[in-house]
Amino acid sequence: FYLTPPQVNSILKANEYSFKVPEFDGKNVSSVLGFDSNQLPANAPIEDRRSAATCLQTRGMLLGVFDGHAGCACAQAVSERLFYYIAVSLLPHETLLEIENAVESGRALLPILQWHKHPNDYFSKEASKLYFNSLRTYWQELIDLNSGETTDVREALVNAFKRLDSDISLEAQVGDPNSFLNYLVLRVAFSGATACVAHVDGVDLHIANTGDSRAMLGVQEEDGSWSAVNLSYDHNAQNEREVERVRMEHPKSEEKSLVKQDRLLGLLMPFRAFGDVKFKWSIELQKRVVESGPDQLNDNEYTKFIPPNYHTPPYLTAEPEVIHHKLRPQDKFLVLATDGLWETMHRQDVARIVGEYLTGVHHQQPIAVGGYKVTLGQMHGLLTERRARISSVFEDQNAATHLIRHAVGNNEFGTVDHERLSKMLSLPEELARMYRDDITITVVQFNSHVIGAYQNEE
Amino acid sequence: AARMFLRLLSDIQWRAAHPKWRRMTSSQRSTSTTAEPHPLSLPAQAQVVICGGGIVGTSVAYHLSKMGWKDIVLLEQGRLAAGTTRFCAGIVSTARPVSIELKMAHYSNKLYEQLEQETGVQTGYMKTGSISLAQTQDRLISLKRIASSLNVMGIPCEIISPKKVLQLHPLINIHDLVGAMYVPEDALVSSANVSLALATAASRNGVQIHERTCVSHITIQKGQVTGVETDRGRIQCEYFVNCAGQWAYELGHSGEEPVHIPLHACEHFYLLTHPFKEPLSSSLPTVVDPDGRIYIRNWQGGILSGGFEKNPKPLFTEGRNQLEIQNLQEDWDHFGPLLSALLRRMPGLEALQIMQLVNCPESFTPDMRCIMGESPTARGYFVLAGMNSAGVSYGGGAGKYLAEWIVNGYPSENVWPLDLKRFGTLQSSRTFLRHRVMEVMPLMCDLKVPRWDFQTGRQLRTSPLYDRLDAQGARWMEKHGFERVKYFVPPGNDLLDLDHSKTFYKPDWFDIVGSEVKCCKEAVCVIDMSSFTKFEISSTGDQALESLQYLFSNDLDVPVGHVVHTGMLNEKGGYENDCSIARLSKRSFFMISPTDQQVHCWAWLKNHLPDDSNLTMEDVTWKYTALNLIGPRAVDVLSELSYAPMTAEHFPSLFCKEMSVGYANGIRVMSITHTGEPGFVLYIPIEYALHVYNEVMNMGQKYGIRNAGYYALRSLRIEKFFAFWGQDLDAFTTPMECGREFQVKLDKGIQFLGQEALWEQKQNGVYKRFTMFILEDHDTDMDLWPWWGEPIFRNGRYVGKTTSSAYSYTLERHVCLGFVHHFDEKTGEELVVTTDFINQGEYEIDIAGQRFQAKAKLYPFSSLFTQRRRKDEVELSGYQRE
């Protein structure tokens, strides 16, 4: 069984999406030029999600990747809801009041977000009312709290993450009279998702990360080469600080059982996540909810199963770690990707591949004849060779697709091997997950001119 | 030439290594090659100030001084011949598709040939000839068309076989060629030296030349140029000539009142090589390979080769005023495809050593033609710029025409295709220009086929019905930024895509337009004609009537509600505009002109109407949507919609009335159609446009109404022998020459512009006659279609060219319109053209070298008018009156 190059391309490109920030006549005021995004499923259905939106009532753009586990329900819910929580957290008091008044009097709402979605990125219609009510409760509380202080982005991100997770938990505890929704909120709460979210506003880049997805900045050095800067820490057993944090939060008696085989309680790879109430609720609460829940939930061995050595919940949090970075002209792009990418590729390679893709021919060292003796024929040969190198890049119109092609198809020499690519993509569903994980990538490209101009202003 | 180039090149290289050279050397550097350096201070006043010391500016100065004007100052911000002129490839090529461009290039060639003798400055002039290669049959057709028009101008030119190509130029690989065109008199020059020679001659004639003088802005008072501000002081002047090349746009915008000069620069690359071991002969012809997008000339025993790539790099969009063009970066990757084309054409060059890749910006215009003439807003402000990479070929001729324009008020040839006033402010957006020149530059090499439309910078001006018409299958073309329908593609009917629809033969829309024409003849069609220019002129007293009577040749003192077709003529009786004027009231007139008259007509009227606050003129083009209802049932549709009788007794021909149509009131209805078919034009205030259109379409259903486009209109008007301004009529054509004496009232009792010239023509006869030709042995399906510009032969002798053509679905023949001259067989002197002369000849039309028999007619076919209604009797009776 062998896939032709066009077949490979159609698989790779099925979920690709690009967005260009609208510009007029070169007078681009956004520090973001646009982004490329793509997903390649290994699970069926895919458990990764992604989101991107522009904040309409405040400045800036939000982008995120979400890696679900134990099903896709939680990742789906987070991908729909998290940005609203962030946007609301960022809103000034007056705007919140205005929005609340509009809802109260049944007037049209100010739009908060402009989504940039691939047609496959769906929102669940059924739950929108429920989600909206929870969100509204949140902003009503914010109005009541009115701290009067200007909103700090870091704080807003942390609050939004925590609040959404607590709403997910609460909705599952309360349940819903509608049996479909009731089952949905329980599935959301019992499954889990990591989140890696970027907020870009001018030169201010904030990364809020929960779990083991990763944000990486692509930096172009003065000599034209590419280097990678991590803008997030993985929350897993490889991160000593994280292991230490978990240990500090529980009694010494549990020290040995807390992290086993690099997993939390010997079960969970990420050390922080949304949902996963099995690692957050008390045993009593879990039992009560599962017993009163619908039959499907009761029949599910996973949900009924209580993790071993479960003494002092919660063991898990959705609180993100936030990193702030001031963008510089040499910061050319940001890669947000789920662990499916980072398992197969080193960040340095990611930086180089994306960097070379985005700059294309222009940043190949330009040829200058200077005083050398070059014949037309030699020059022609040289140019032909350079074009051939570039044409492999131009097969992809999307940086994320290009990265996936490398992640899946790279041979030991670091170049894409079509045969390998074909084999990896034609694996039967049940086998695919053994060879690779879901991969979700969003590549954000920055506008160095705008960033440079910001810098000069300061 | 060789020495000059070497000097330039060493200079470039040296300069690249010493970027600060300008500051270091500017004070000592003298204008060594100019005859007389002028370290003097600027004069306080001059008659003419020319800005720009490139080939264009020096040519204008040269020609003005030749015509006897001496009080001229030429200012150059850097050094003479330092911009595009300095770097350009120096090819003088006459093979140009547009007739006026061909004439300019021809003149330039002749001028440069004798320039060295005249001035003593070595110009490097070398008559090498040029070979244009065709890789495809279509390309060969386009070359044959050019060859036809070169031949009738007396410029030697032949279509040759690939074998002959090899004899002329041994390096050319001919395996993929189908033929070529050889122009033996094309030449090579050192463009910088030509420019210096022109400057030298001008300087001897008294022109003052000042280098390193920057023009900051032009002062304009009451619409008249009064002076020039420079970094070295002010010069008062009557005339200012903007020859600033790619800086012309910015310079135009530097004054309080901007002069819009729509051009934009693109990078342009060419390659220089070291000489061959056995140096190439300097007489080797220049090779143009348009299918490969390249040109190749001999240079210093090696070659110089450049081209026009598909993906041009526009630059200076934001404007950047820098002194001289800095040596822009070489970009080999960008040049790669052109290098491939070069090595494919001349494989023997592989071993040749590279000397340099030169990056020389060129300025391009929105329609690939240069920009010439007087600003519509500032009198005395002249422009000559935007040479579209043919500055050397056009420079001489263009400078001559502009000098004539300044001195005589108008050039000796029709230069409307180049006139600055063909553009408005709307073509002046930088975004528009940037996008458009990226289309224009590759077009230098693309095949130019009939009915070709620009694809960029579209949907700028549209009718309110645009979306409605688009949804019904409209295909669009653009005129003066306005979208107009070509035809409507019926549902389920797929046409070829843009690239494949390019043809010199029968086009794919043939049957579609045929059915629209049929509907116009038998039922009724609607054509949106909103793009036409519309002015309202009114006054408190009789000023409007009096002024218009002076400016127009027909009698406008008609009863209120009448429409008059009339020419707006110049002193020589030539058409500055051809329009329809409705008398709305005793004191107000509504004037309809062709779309591209918006700027020109406005400027003409502004300049000629008395400065009287009681006389007002308004451009109302944007206020009205115009729907043309064409066909015998138009009258039924309109009377049902208005509940008003529309019969001849109530609504005679050439009549205008405001009435209600549907719910909408105040619709200006005129019984004209611009085609000779019965029908009406409705001028609808735009807010009613959709309503009226819907009503017309609904009501028209039972009469078989359908949408139609301009192609149908064109076919109709040409088979009826209707001339259109801009296509058939120009400033050098009088009503007498095109059978429109009936539109001239020599005895209307009021003197009018052009009257004397027309009197003279009436008494002495005319020297050309507008004639209609029916192609006899032309196979519509198999033969090349006529376009315009085809030579006309009478008894085997060339007598003129066609100006437009269309297939007549009624006659089932092609109809060409054109002018017939009478050249004396021995002296070539122009003689009076009589009716007998026209009628007693055997005619042939030359389409790309193939001649087709044609029947000449001075009057339209009466048999076409069997169904004619009342109005045509009036509208057309004039033709018979003669």
mmCIF file with all atom_site columns, C-alpha atoms in Angstrom, chain A residues 24-25 361 364 367-370 372-380 383 386-387, chain B residues 271 273 317 330 332-333 336-337 339-340 342-343 349-354 430-431:
data_model
loop_
_atom_site.group_PDB
_atom_site.id
_atom_site.type_symbol
_atom_site.label_atom_id
_atom_site.label_alt_id
_atom_site.label_comp_id
_atom_site.label_asym_id
_atom_site.label_entity_id
_atom_site.label_seq_id
_atom_site.pdbx_PDB_ins_code
_atom_site.Cartn_x
_atom_site.Cartn_y
_atom_site.Cartn_z
_atom_site.occupancy
_atom_site.B_iso_or_equiv
_atom_site.pdbx_formal_charge
_atom_site.auth_seq_id
_atom_site.auth_comp_id
_atom_site.auth_asym_id
_atom_site.auth_atom_id
_atom_site.pdbx_PDB_model_num
ATOM 1  C CA . PHE A 1 24  ? -3.943 48.185 3.788   1.00 0.00 ? 24  PHE A CA 1
ATOM 2  C CA . ASP A 1 25  ? -1.172 49.432 1.592   1.00 0.00 ? 25  ASP A CA 1
ATOM 3  C CA . VAL A 1 361 ? 14.348 32.318 -0.984  1.00 0.00 ? 361 VAL A CA 1
ATOM 4  C CA . GLN A 1 364 ? 19.197 32.317 1.367   1.00 0.00 ? 364 GLN A CA 1
ATOM 5  C CA . ILE A 1 367 ? 24.452 35.765 -4.630  1.00 0.00 ? 367 ILE A CA 1
ATOM 6  C CA . ALA A 1 368 ? 26.842 38.500 -5.581  1.00 0.00 ? 368 ALA A CA 1
ATOM 7  C CA . VAL A 1 369 ? 29.277 38.150 -8.423  1.00 0.00 ? 369 VAL A CA 1
ATOM 8  C CA . GLY A 1 370 ? 31.660 40.738 -7.106  1.00 0.00 ? 370 GLY A CA 1
ATOM 9  C CA . TYR A 1 372 ? 34.827 36.621 -9.118  1.00 0.00 ? 372 TYR A CA 1
ATOM 10 C CA . LYS A 1 373 ? 35.017 34.994 -12.496 1.00 0.00 ? 373 LYS A CA 1
ATOM 11 C CA . VAL A 1 374 ? 31.644 33.391 -13.024 1.00 0.00 ? 374 VAL A CA 1
ATOM 12 C CA . THR A 1 375 ? 30.277 32.257 -16.351 1.00 0.00 ? 375 THR A CA 1
ATOM 13 C CA . LEU A 1 376 ? 26.628 32.450 -17.326 1.00 0.00 ? 376 LEU A CA 1
ATOM 14 C CA . GLY A 1 377 ? 26.472 28.668 -17.354 1.00 0.00 ? 377 GLY A CA 1
ATOM 15 C CA . GLN A 1 378 ? 27.861 28.368 -13.831 1.00 0.00 ? 378 GLN A CA 1
ATOM 16 C CA . MET A 1 379 ? 25.494 30.996 -12.551 1.00 0.00 ? 379 MET A CA 1
ATOM 17 C CA . HIS A 1 380 ? 22.597 29.248 -14.236 1.00 0.00 ? 380 HIS A CA 1
ATOM 18 C CA . LEU A 1 383 ? 20.404 29.322 -9.564  1.00 0.00 ? 383 LEU A CA 1
ATOM 19 C CA . ARG A 1 386 ? 18.795 27.043 -5.373  1.00 0.00 ? 386 ARG A CA 1
ATOM 20 C CA . ARG A 1 387 ? 15.380 26.955 -6.986  1.00 0.00 ? 387 ARG A CA 1
ATOM 21 C CA . LEU B 2 271 ? 23.058 41.530 -17.430 1.00 0.00 ? 271 LEU B CA 1
ATOM 22 C CA . THR B 2 273 ? 29.079 40.154 -19.805 1.00 0.00 ? 273 THR B CA 1
ATOM 23 C CA . THR B 2 317 ? 5.647  53.010 -3.359  1.00 0.00 ? 317 THR B CA 1
ATOM 24 C CA . GLU B 2 330 ? 21.531 42.745 -7.830  1.00 0.00 ? 330 GLU B CA 1
ATOM 25 C CA . TRP B 2 332 ? 20.239 36.832 -9.165  1.00 0.00 ? 332 TRP B CA 1
ATOM 26 C CA . ASP B 2 333 ? 17.481 34.578 -7.913  1.00 0.00 ? 333 ASP B CA 1
ATOM 27 C CA . GLY B 2 336 ? 17.120 33.329 -12.782 1.00 0.00 ? 336 GLY B CA 1
ATOM 28 C CA . PRO B 2 337 ? 14.163 32.650 -15.120 1.00 0.00 ? 337 PRO B CA 1
ATOM 29 C CA . LEU B 2 339 ? 18.867 33.830 -17.481 1.00 0.00 ? 339 LEU B CA 1
ATOM 30 C CA . SER B 2 340 ? 17.346 30.443 -18.320 1.00 0.00 ? 340 SER B CA 1
ATOM 31 C CA . LEU B 2 342 ? 18.723 33.674 -22.397 1.00 0.00 ? 342 LEU B CA 1
ATOM 32 C CA . LEU B 2 343 ? 20.763 30.480 -22.327 1.00 0.00 ? 343 LEU B CA 1
ATOM 33 C CA . LEU B 2 349 ? 26.778 32.063 -24.122 1.00 0.00 ? 349 LEU B CA 1
ATOM 34 C CA . GLU B 2 350 ? 27.306 29.480 -21.344 1.00 0.00 ? 350 GLU B CA 1
ATOM 35 C CA . ALA B 2 351 ? 31.031 30.059 -21.171 1.00 0.00 ? 351 ALA B CA 1
ATOM 36 C CA . LEU B 2 352 ? 30.740 33.831 -21.266 1.00 0.00 ? 352 LEU B CA 1
ATOM 37 C CA . GLN B 2 353 ? 31.895 35.554 -18.100 1.00 0.00 ? 353 GLN B CA 1
ATOM 38 C CA . ILE B 2 354 ? 29.536 37.742 -16.117 1.00 0.00 ? 354 ILE B CA 1
ATOM 39 C CA . ARG B 2 430 ? -0.414 54.472 -4.718  1.00 0.00 ? 430 ARG B CA 1
ATOM 40 C CA . THR B 2 431 ? -2.055 51.144 -3.960  1.00 0.00 ? 431 THR B CA 1
#
